[in-house]
């Protein structure tokens, strides 16, 4: 029982990260109907920014500011940085292609992905870095519910992911830009007729989607996983899988899909095999696409969260 | 008005034919490419190529050159395959190298002591082609009802899964067994494969494979050109241009797409088997993303949908890296490409001359600034290996901490190029020589030392830029926008 | 007095297909102008040109004295043009209230006063606020579409075939509503195929035939015009 509970908690934390990545795919797909392949690499950049902020603030063991402040700054800088990166990617790699064939943005996205990965390799070398979280938050900190131990970093990441998703729902449902974004997803021409400035909304969409990926990247680092130039590839695929499970374009779907995927993955790793866990994810993706092409929670358009 | 509406009523074939006639003429340096492209007939081109290949095979016995030529052959098979999947049917198959890898591993498993299978080539190769085609069919299934975009990412995922499966299949414990079996050799690969045995002889030298590849590619080319002229070929192009329109014209879009995808997979499988034969060993790291991007870069550079384009693209992407191993060539080529780019952008000779002069002036100016500020520089001796670099050293600044300076300049370069693309027409001419200078600086101080990363960076940038500037590639036909 | 909206010798193309040919028209402040014409003659294209959804190859468009030929739709909506598109084009999976708020996009957040006014005009909508717009009946959708357009406090309201797809009774109601809005002083350009109905409420009218204005005049004169009938026969 304890083991199962442990796996579930791990799965939800992992799922929170996947959900944040999946949201970026879904938001962008909603307004532009393109798959932003470079999204996983934006997540990688977010993790790097978090790392360098940590170093700039004195490093893991000699931080110059209180730990919560440091973590806050890491998230803030990373999210703003990746958000801006998202805007830049849209401006230079996708906007010139709005009127071209469907395959052109996909190839352009592939190009951006290769560029980001190799620029990171050139600038930061192939060394794998870590946030070394345990030197500022002892791994013994935490609490237990029954026989399930929940360490504080994991818990914080889970709460933070939920918080970000909640904020996003509010943003999408309660602000004019969020509403406009959904309107564009439903009927772009009608949205233009209402005076909505499409470019501005698309910029916002990329900013928010990329910022969420950046946050996910920092979370990944805090959970003591390695930071390197190729780290975004697999999570990018998982994020996409989560978005498809939830029905691409659907915001609540992306959240649910991410959490579900995290739990499934954690359970297969815990009970079946670690080596093949990505394989099971792939099978899940195929099964969903074959059986429920619109996703488990899917409607065609973005619906209210 | 009534005249216009009557035009909309034409049939599929007619429509496609019309649209191919509407080639647009471009001015400037790119126009020359078009002109060359139209002057010579395809038959002449292919025959010349074939004769050259035969002469090469007859008279060249240098093992290194034969290897390069065979690798080019395998690469060419793949670009032709991609050309069918992407160029004709408009699908993005990012699992293509996995099919290629599957073919290679299938050959390894049926022709080595790994599983103690030594199938005759007449049996194993056709079986591999069929098996790869079937695998392609399975992979295409989930995307059939959905958009092409899904296929792209599903195949990308598939490629990754293939690698992971191969890597972790070196210790599989089958149910009912206690000991584990090594199927794929994991990261050690599978060495010692049997050579092909065809036409009554065992393939002992690379030359044998060269001839085999020549035959296979010739057959493939004939088939592709033929198919291109048939209804299926035309229908494929219609599907690529406008899936909705072709749906309404009664073309079974899904079946055609699946067919293209499966044919592409089969070709990749065959290429993989031949590659495994040439290498007489397989290793998983040959079937990863870098190869994939290289193939795509080749097809896109040449022009997807254009067969001559694929051939030239394959040549550029597979042979060029070999040539560029010699640093002096790569430096020379870099400078040549830079000058040509400035020429193409500037559109006339006078501007090119002005730009080059300003570029040279900037170089001396920066060099003077540097020496005034007493910054330390790299001693010439440790730096200049290649003659081109030696010549450049009198002009280019070589700071002591080259990695740091190079990195900063790289960031500046990316930012400036991006800015250039949206800058006001009046500012652009001023930016151009500055960008060129920084490009040379980054190249000499940073990129030359990191060849593989540089190659990937260039490919990535090229994919984006080509999509924006010339999505049909250098030899492709201008797409006619469908309203 | 300068007209509120003018199109001067406008030529609009879709790709290579020439649609509008030297179309000139104007709408004065406070006027209700109707644009009549048969199927596919370019009525919607005229509205889209006025709104900036397509840009004319030659010709000039002014709004409130400003040359807006090169300005995008967002700018024009901000200046005070609003549209009730052909087939309403509501955001189906969004609620009625959200649709109305989208209408106020160019004003930043929606003004409660404007909302109140829409609900006054269409009391039915007040009860349906949180219903998804796609689930409403045709008549109610019409109300949302008009309400949505009014949320931006337009100086000029463009309507594209407001009677399309409505039952005869609803057609009558919707023209009453148009007349009512006109009476409140809102300037309007209404595209219609239903010439009799349109001319009964309009001040002036234009007749469009295969992309050209073939007839124009006061609504009363047009209503009795022989050629108007002919305009509908050939196209
Ligand atoms: N987006 C478009 N692309 C190409 N042709 C179009 C487009 N929209 C309309 N048309 C054509 O322009 C002509 C006029 O259309 P429209 O203005 O919608 O007519 P109306 O509103 O009078 O029925 C029609 O022949 C139509 O087929
Ligand atoms: Mg119309």
mmCIF file of C-alpha atoms and ligand atoms in Angstrom, chain A residues 189, chain B residues 1 4-5 8 482-483, chain C residues 13-15 17-20 35-48 54 86 160-161 164 191 193 208 211 235, ligand 1:
data_model
loop_
_atom_site.group_PDB
_atom_site.id
_atom_site.type_symbol
_atom_site.label_atom_id
_atom_site.label_comp_id
_atom_site.label_asym_id
_atom_site.label_seq_id
_atom_site.Cartn_x
_atom_site.Cartn_y
_atom_site.Cartn_z
ATOM 1 C CA UNK A 189 -12.130 35.116 -39.082
ATOM 2 C CA UNK B 1 -17.010 36.840 -63.543
ATOM 3 C CA UNK B 4 -13.765 33.012 -63.742
ATOM 4 C CA UNK B 5 -16.266 30.632 -62.294
ATOM 5 C CA UNK B 8 -13.163 26.364 -61.247
ATOM 6 C CA UNK B 482 -4.758 27.416 -53.576
ATOM 7 C CA UNK B 483 -7.456 29.833 -52.599
ATOM 8 C CA UNK C 13 -9.469 40.575 -55.856
ATOM 9 C CA UNK C 14 -9.346 37.082 -54.423
ATOM 10 C CA UNK C 15 -6.029 35.912 -55.788
ATOM 11 C CA UNK C 17 -10.147 36.641 -59.501
ATOM 12 C CA UNK C 18 -11.471 40.153 -59.854
ATOM 13 C CA UNK C 19 -14.492 40.577 -57.581
ATOM 14 C CA UNK C 20 -15.297 44.253 -56.918
ATOM 15 C CA UNK C 35 -26.700 47.080 -50.355
ATOM 16 C CA UNK C 36 -28.757 44.765 -52.521
ATOM 17 C CA UNK C 37 -27.693 42.070 -54.913
ATOM 18 C CA UNK C 38 -28.057 38.450 -55.882
ATOM 19 C CA UNK C 39 -26.028 35.498 -54.785
ATOM 20 C CA UNK C 40 -22.237 35.732 -55.090
ATOM 21 C CA UNK C 41 -22.236 39.197 -56.590
ATOM 22 C CA UNK C 42 -19.777 40.574 -54.046
ATOM 23 C CA UNK C 43 -21.935 41.949 -51.236
ATOM 24 C CA UNK C 44 -20.009 40.246 -48.455
ATOM 25 C CA UNK C 45 -16.770 41.162 -50.187
ATOM 26 C CA UNK C 46 -17.826 44.805 -50.073
ATOM 27 C CA UNK C 47 -18.386 44.597 -46.329
ATOM 28 C CA UNK C 48 -15.116 42.739 -45.838
ATOM 29 C CA UNK C 54 -9.557 41.946 -47.520
ATOM 30 C CA UNK C 86 -23.075 36.502 -42.505
ATOM 31 C CA UNK C 160 -24.458 40.914 -43.677
ATOM 32 C CA UNK C 161 -27.786 39.358 -44.653
ATOM 33 C CA UNK C 164 -30.704 34.756 -43.891
ATOM 34 C CA UNK C 191 -26.475 43.825 -47.009
ATOM 35 C CA UNK C 193 -31.010 39.781 -50.835
ATOM 36 C CA UNK C 208 -24.619 45.425 -56.810
ATOM 37 C CA UNK C 211 -19.090 43.265 -58.587
ATOM 38 C CA UNK C 235 -25.795 37.581 -62.860
HETATM 39 N N1 LIG D 1 -12.128 33.664 -49.811
HETATM 40 C C1 LIG D 1 -12.491 33.626 -51.108
HETATM 41 N N2 LIG D 1 -11.630 33.157 -52.040
HETATM 42 C C2 LIG D 1 -11.965 33.126 -53.347
HETATM 43 N N3 LIG D 1 -13.134 33.528 -53.823
HETATM 44 C C3 LIG D 1 -14.053 34.005 -52.954
HETATM 45 C C4 LIG D 1 -13.769 34.065 -51.559
HETATM 46 N N4 LIG D 1 -14.856 34.577 -50.930
HETATM 47 C C5 LIG D 1 -15.765 34.814 -51.905
HETATM 48 N N5 LIG D 1 -15.282 34.462 -53.105
HETATM 49 C C6 LIG D 1 -15.967 34.609 -54.395
HETATM 50 O O1 LIG D 1 -16.246 35.956 -54.596
HETATM 51 C C7 LIG D 1 -17.523 36.128 -55.180
HETATM 52 C C8 LIG D 1 -18.336 37.086 -54.326
HETATM 53 O O2 LIG D 1 -18.533 36.522 -53.035
HETATM 54 P P1 LIG D 1 -19.372 37.236 -51.906
HETATM 55 O O3 LIG D 1 -18.881 38.619 -51.737
HETATM 56 O O4 LIG D 1 -19.333 36.366 -50.716
HETATM 57 O O5 LIG D 1 -20.815 37.239 -52.533
HETATM 58 P P2 LIG D 1 -22.220 37.584 -51.839
HETATM 59 O O6 LIG D 1 -21.961 37.970 -50.445
HETATM 60 O O7 LIG D 1 -22.754 38.687 -52.677
HETATM 61 O O8 LIG D 1 -23.040 36.355 -51.957
HETATM 62 C C9 LIG D 1 -18.127 34.746 -55.286
HETATM 63 O O9 LIG D 1 -17.975 34.306 -56.620
HETATM 64 C C10 LIG D 1 -17.296 33.906 -54.368
HETATM 65 O O10 LIG D 1 -17.188 32.587 -54.873
#
